[in-house]
């Protein structure tokens, strides 16, 4: 049976490429699309994929989309708000849900897709970072096929296929180090938004490019890996792999290391998430070994890039602290992109906010999605 796919977050970088991969391979049918607010792009995608059902998170954007459809005499069913996203995530007609929306708005749709026992292809970081303690037990209970899309987690997932879980000694997550690798604090003082948006290897969305430069992205990925592969934090290492050719590695008890390599492109992890062991030809570039000078491994500078060390701290504290870490970062990055704060203020803001959260004794061991969502309000008020 052909999978019927819903894409929640279709207009972002991952969503767009997921449509591209499905259209390149075929073999799956896209039945609905959802986005936050980019209705211009959504309209193009609706025409291209011929879906008859969409959900739009932002109400004003949904009204704009209604008008666009009216003008073009296009008959599309439009769902609105979080309710709309949730309806698509649990859509009866769908067998597979891609969750590629950015931010905490991805958490509830992920949970609903898991409850509805869909195959869940997950690119939304916040789902596991913030709500991993809630989602993973549901995944187990409902025997859901939860598949990562993030390149590092996809690499780890590919490396452990056919292996015994007890034989895994360590997961080694690779980081590119971002555009400022090797720089000292004093050199980072006057970094401009444009500089931070220039990633050496990957072309990604704006927020994740900043997160990649501060190593916060790696911190979030360690949290995700912990939940996804049920590994304690002290068994998850981070190394810097400047060329972004090794997408992550797994060390086994016998000393063997498996790594997954490829050109830095999200199309491969997207394809692997969608088609799993039935790998498909997607016309992707190959590593040119004749031109490859080196594959280097280095360590992450946790002093300069304290975004990563703060993540380990948040993990240790546990409860809502990973959500707080994530919320503080989301607020700080948006302020940086709006040129309200400086580059180094991002990590300082996270550090100060985490301290404040502890000081006010707001942490909880067991929590709800509403508690998680409140951490965003906490961060926004700081
Ligand atoms: Mg990644």
JSON list of N, CA and C and ligand atoms in Angstrom, two decimals, residues 125 149-153 173-174 202 204 208 217-218 221 224 247 266, ligand 1:
[
{"chain": "A", "resi": 125, "resn": "UNK", "atom": "N", "xyz": [12.60, 19.44, 16.65]},
{"chain": "A", "resi": 125, "resn": "UNK", "atom": "CA", "xyz": [13.49, 19.15, 17.79]},
{"chain": "A", "resi": 125, "resn": "UNK", "atom": "C", "xyz": [12.76, 19.24, 19.12]},
{"chain": "A", "resi": 149, "resn": "UNK", "atom": "N", "xyz": [14.64, 12.55, 11.46]},
{"chain": "A", "resi": 149, "resn": "UNK", "atom": "CA", "xyz": [15.03, 13.18, 10.18]},
{"chain": "A", "resi": 149, "resn": "UNK", "atom": "C", "xyz": [16.35, 13.93, 10.33]},
{"chain": "A", "resi": 150, "resn": "UNK", "atom": "N", "xyz": [16.60, 14.46, 11.50]},
{"chain": "A", "resi": 150, "resn": "UNK", "atom": "CA", "xyz": [17.84, 15.20, 11.73]},
{"chain": "A", "resi": 150, "resn": "UNK", "atom": "C", "xyz": [19.04, 14.35, 11.28]},
{"chain": "A", "resi": 151, "resn": "UNK", "atom": "N", "xyz": [20.01, 14.97, 10.62]},
{"chain": "A", "resi": 151, "resn": "UNK", "atom": "CA", "xyz": [21.09, 14.20, 9.99]},
{"chain": "A", "resi": 151, "resn": "UNK", "atom": "C", "xyz": [21.88, 13.36, 10.99]},
{"chain": "A", "resi": 152, "resn": "UNK", "atom": "N", "xyz": [22.14, 13.91, 12.19]},
{"chain": "A", "resi": 152, "resn": "UNK", "atom": "CA", "xyz": [22.92, 13.18, 13.20]},
{"chain": "A", "resi": 152, "resn": "UNK", "atom": "C", "xyz": [22.15, 11.96, 13.69]},
{"chain": "A", "resi": 153, "resn": "UNK", "atom": "N", "xyz": [20.88, 12.16, 13.98]},
{"chain": "A", "resi": 153, "resn": "UNK", "atom": "CA", "xyz": [20.08, 11.05, 14.51]},
{"chain": "A", "resi": 153, "resn": "UNK", "atom": "C", "xyz": [19.82, 10.01, 13.44]},
{"chain": "A", "resi": 173, "resn": "UNK", "atom": "N", "xyz": [28.02, 12.09, 18.53]},
{"chain": "A", "resi": 173, "resn": "UNK", "atom": "CA", "xyz": [27.33, 13.06, 17.68]},
{"chain": "A", "resi": 173, "resn": "UNK", "atom": "C", "xyz": [28.36, 14.02, 17.10]},
{"chain": "A", "resi": 174, "resn": "UNK", "atom": "N", "xyz": [28.33, 14.21, 15.81]},
{"chain": "A", "resi": 174, "resn": "UNK", "atom": "CA", "xyz": [29.28, 15.15, 15.21]},
{"chain": "A", "resi": 174, "resn": "UNK", "atom": "C", "xyz": [28.67, 16.54, 15.07]},
{"chain": "A", "resi": 202, "resn": "UNK", "atom": "N", "xyz": [26.29, 23.63, 5.64]},
{"chain": "A", "resi": 202, "resn": "UNK", "atom": "CA", "xyz": [24.88, 23.31, 5.50]},
{"chain": "A", "resi": 202, "resn": "UNK", "atom": "C", "xyz": [24.08, 24.53, 5.11]},
{"chain": "A", "resi": 204, "resn": "UNK", "atom": "N", "xyz": [20.46, 25.83, 5.75]},
{"chain": "A", "resi": 204, "resn": "UNK", "atom": "CA", "xyz": [19.32, 25.49, 6.61]},
{"chain": "A", "resi": 204, "resn": "UNK", "atom": "C", "xyz": [18.49, 26.73, 6.89]},
{"chain": "A", "resi": 208, "resn": "UNK", "atom": "N", "xyz": [18.01, 27.67, 12.99]},
{"chain": "A", "resi": 208, "resn": "UNK", "atom": "CA", "xyz": [18.91, 26.54, 13.20]},
{"chain": "A", "resi": 208, "resn": "UNK", "atom": "C", "xyz": [20.35, 26.90, 12.78]},
{"chain": "A", "resi": 217, "resn": "UNK", "atom": "N", "xyz": [22.42, 24.12, 19.03]},
{"chain": "A", "resi": 217, "resn": "UNK", "atom": "CA", "xyz": [21.83, 23.06, 18.22]},
{"chain": "A", "resi": 217, "resn": "UNK", "atom": "C", "xyz": [22.35, 21.69, 18.63]},
{"chain": "A", "resi": 218, "resn": "UNK", "atom": "N", "xyz": [23.64, 21.61, 18.91]},
{"chain": "A", "resi": 218, "resn": "UNK", "atom": "CA", "xyz": [24.23, 20.33, 19.33]},
{"chain": "A", "resi": 218, "resn": "UNK", "atom": "C", "xyz": [23.70, 19.91, 20.68]},
{"chain": "A", "resi": 221, "resn": "UNK", "atom": "N", "xyz": [20.45, 18.46, 20.20]},
{"chain": "A", "resi": 221, "resn": "UNK", "atom": "CA", "xyz": [20.57, 17.14, 19.56]},
{"chain": "A", "resi": 221, "resn": "UNK", "atom": "C", "xyz": [20.99, 16.05, 20.55]},
{"chain": "A", "resi": 224, "resn": "UNK", "atom": "N", "xyz": [17.85, 15.14, 22.27]},
{"chain": "A", "resi": 224, "resn": "UNK", "atom": "CA", "xyz": [17.02, 14.30, 21.38]},
{"chain": "A", "resi": 224, "resn": "UNK", "atom": "C", "xyz": [17.55, 12.88, 21.32]},
{"chain": "A", "resi": 247, "resn": "UNK", "atom": "N", "xyz": [28.28, 12.08, 9.60]},
{"chain": "A", "resi": 247, "resn": "UNK", "atom": "CA", "xyz": [27.08, 12.68, 10.17]},
{"chain": "A", "resi": 247, "resn": "UNK", "atom": "C", "xyz": [26.81, 12.25, 11.60]},
{"chain": "A", "resi": 266, "resn": "UNK", "atom": "N", "xyz": [20.33, 17.39, 3.44]},
{"chain": "A", "resi": 266, "resn": "UNK", "atom": "CA", "xyz": [19.24, 16.83, 4.24]},
{"chain": "A", "resi": 266, "resn": "UNK", "atom": "C", "xyz": [18.37, 15.87, 3.45]},
{"chain": "B", "resi": 1, "resn": "LIG", "atom": "MG1", "xyz": [21.42, 18.24, 12.95]}
]
